[in-house]
Short mmCIF file of C-alpha atoms in Angstrom, two decimals:
data_model
loop_
_atom_site.label_atom_id
_atom_site.label_comp_id
_atom_site.label_asym_id
_atom_site.label_seq_id
_atom_site.Cartn_x
_atom_site.Cartn_y
_atom_site.Cartn_z
CA MET A 171 -4.61 -15.39 -8.27
CA PRO A 172 -5.87 -12.70 -10.68
CA PRO A 173 -4.91 -9.07 -10.04
CA ILE A 174 -7.17 -6.98 -7.87
CA LYS A 175 -9.52 -4.77 -9.88
CA PHE A 176 -9.82 -1.22 -8.55
CA GLU A 177 -12.58 1.23 -9.33
CA HIS A 178 -14.12 4.37 -7.83
CA ALA A 179 -11.11 5.60 -5.87
CA GLN A 180 -12.25 8.77 -4.15
CA PHE A 181 -11.22 10.65 -1.04
CA GLY A 182 -11.69 8.24 1.87
CA SER A 183 -12.91 5.19 -0.04
CA ILE A 184 -12.15 2.76 -2.83
CA VAL A 185 -13.86 -0.19 -4.50
CA ALA A 186 -11.64 -3.26 -4.94
CA ASN A 187 -13.00 -6.43 -6.55
CA GLY A 188 -16.51 -5.00 -6.19
CA VAL A 189 -16.21 -4.34 -2.43
CA ARG A 190 -16.18 -0.80 -1.01
CA TYR A 191 -13.55 0.00 1.62
CA ASP A 192 -13.61 3.15 3.76
CA TYR A 193 -10.21 2.66 5.38
CA ASP A 194 -6.58 2.30 4.35
CA LEU A 195 -5.65 -1.08 2.92
CA ILE A 196 -2.77 -3.49 2.56
CA LEU A 197 -2.76 -5.80 -0.46
CA THR A 198 -0.36 -8.72 -0.41
CA ALA A 199 1.33 -10.24 -3.45
CA ALA A 200 -0.78 -13.33 -2.71
CA GLY A 201 -3.95 -11.28 -3.34
CA GLU A 202 -5.10 -10.79 0.26
CA ILE A 203 -6.84 -7.48 1.06
CA ARG A 204 -6.77 -6.34 4.68
CA ALA A 205 -7.12 -3.20 6.75
CA ARG A 206 -3.95 -1.25 7.32
CA PRO A 207 -3.05 -1.75 11.02
CA LYS A 208 -2.30 1.93 11.68
CA HIS A 209 -2.42 1.42 15.44
CA LEU A 210 1.01 -0.23 15.18
CA SER A 211 2.55 3.06 14.03
CA LYS A 212 0.86 5.45 16.48
CA LYS A 213 3.96 5.32 18.69
CA TYR A 214 5.89 7.34 16.10
CA GLY A 215 3.63 10.34 16.72
CA GLY A 216 3.17 13.22 14.33
CA TRP A 217 0.05 14.87 12.97
CA HIS A 218 -0.39 12.09 10.44
CA THR A 219 0.00 8.37 11.14
CA ILE A 220 3.35 7.47 9.63
CA LEU A 221 3.77 4.16 7.78
CA GLY A 222 5.97 2.29 10.24
CA PRO A 223 8.03 -0.88 9.79
CA GLU A 224 5.62 -2.94 11.90
CA GLU A 225 2.86 -2.28 9.36
CA ILE A 226 4.93 -3.03 6.28
CA LYS A 227 5.55 -6.57 7.49
CA PHE A 228 1.94 -7.39 6.64
CA ALA A 229 2.55 -6.32 3.03
CA LEU A 230 5.50 -8.70 2.79
CA ALA A 231 3.28 -11.80 2.98
CA GLY A 232 3.30 -13.50 -0.39
CA ALA A 233 6.95 -12.58 -1.09
CA PRO A 234 6.55 -9.44 -3.23
CA LYS A 235 9.34 -8.23 -5.47
CA ILE A 236 7.85 -4.72 -5.45
CA VAL A 237 6.09 -2.78 -2.69
CA LEU A 238 3.96 0.05 -4.04
CA ILE A 239 2.80 2.71 -1.59
CA ALA A 240 -0.17 4.89 -2.55
CA THR A 241 0.58 7.98 -0.47
CA GLY A 242 -2.95 9.44 -0.68
CA HIS A 243 -4.72 11.89 -2.95
CA PHE A 244 -2.26 14.67 -2.13
CA GLY A 245 0.79 12.49 -1.40
CA VAL A 246 0.81 13.25 2.32
CA LEU A 247 1.43 9.78 3.86
CA PRO A 248 4.80 9.90 5.64
CA ILE A 249 6.97 6.78 5.41
CA HIS A 250 9.30 6.03 8.32
CA ALA A 251 13.01 5.68 7.47
CA GLN A 252 13.04 2.23 9.13
CA THR A 253 10.24 1.16 6.77
CA ARG A 254 12.29 2.18 3.76
CA ALA A 255 15.39 0.50 5.21
CA LEU A 256 13.57 -2.78 5.87
CA ILE A 257 12.26 -2.94 2.31
CA ALA A 258 15.72 -2.18 0.88
CA GLN A 259 17.39 -4.71 3.20
CA LEU A 260 15.11 -7.42 1.82
CA GLY A 261 16.03 -6.50 -1.75
CA ILE A 262 12.48 -5.41 -2.57
CA VAL A 263 11.85 -2.49 -4.91
CA LEU A 264 9.92 0.38 -3.30
CA GLU A 265 7.73 2.67 -5.40
CA CYS A 266 5.64 5.53 -4.00
CA ALA A 267 3.02 7.61 -5.78
CA ARG A 268 -0.23 9.46 -5.20
CA ILE A 269 -3.21 7.15 -5.21
CA HIS A 270 -4.41 7.39 -8.82
CA ARG A 271 -0.90 7.00 -10.23
CA ALA A 272 -0.24 4.11 -7.81
CA LEU A 273 -3.40 2.32 -8.94
CA ALA A 274 -2.38 2.70 -12.59
CA ARG A 275 1.10 1.43 -11.74
CA TYR A 276 -0.37 -1.56 -9.87
CA ASP A 277 -2.36 -2.46 -12.99
CA GLU A 278 0.78 -2.22 -15.14
CA LEU A 279 2.81 -4.39 -12.79
CA ALA A 280 0.08 -6.97 -12.24
CA ARG A 281 -0.56 -7.30 -15.99
CA ALA A 282 3.18 -7.89 -16.45
CA GLY A 283 3.00 -10.74 -13.91
CA LYS A 284 5.06 -8.98 -11.23
CA ARG A 285 4.69 -9.96 -7.58
CA VAL A 286 3.53 -6.66 -6.14
CA ALA A 287 2.17 -5.69 -2.73
CA MET A 288 0.52 -2.35 -2.12
CA ILE A 289 -0.37 -0.10 0.78
CA LEU A 290 -3.20 2.32 0.02
CA HIS A 291 -3.70 5.55 1.96
CA LEU A 292 -7.18 6.72 0.96
CA THR A 293 -7.31 10.27 2.27
CA CYS A 294 -4.84 13.14 2.09
#
């Protein structure tokens, strides 16, 4: 499957493969694009919905070697320690960056033929 083409990333929305999304996304290494199931992480509380381990399991479909987390325009997305531990336990490389850097990194990795999954936080 060809890499996903991103364009027009702005606060609260992104265009991927010509389709506009106004919500956080999970992209699998198999090329599936789906809504981030934030409701699964509400139980962790906080002022911002943390990225919990229940959510990251969706990104693991397609057996990625790298999970890339776009932490938002200002890098605010908190990542639960159990999420980090699960990724490490599976021997998957975790990379985190603000959204524009993460999108550039995704392009680099995809062009190099790497199996990469990505979680995109589109706001702060």
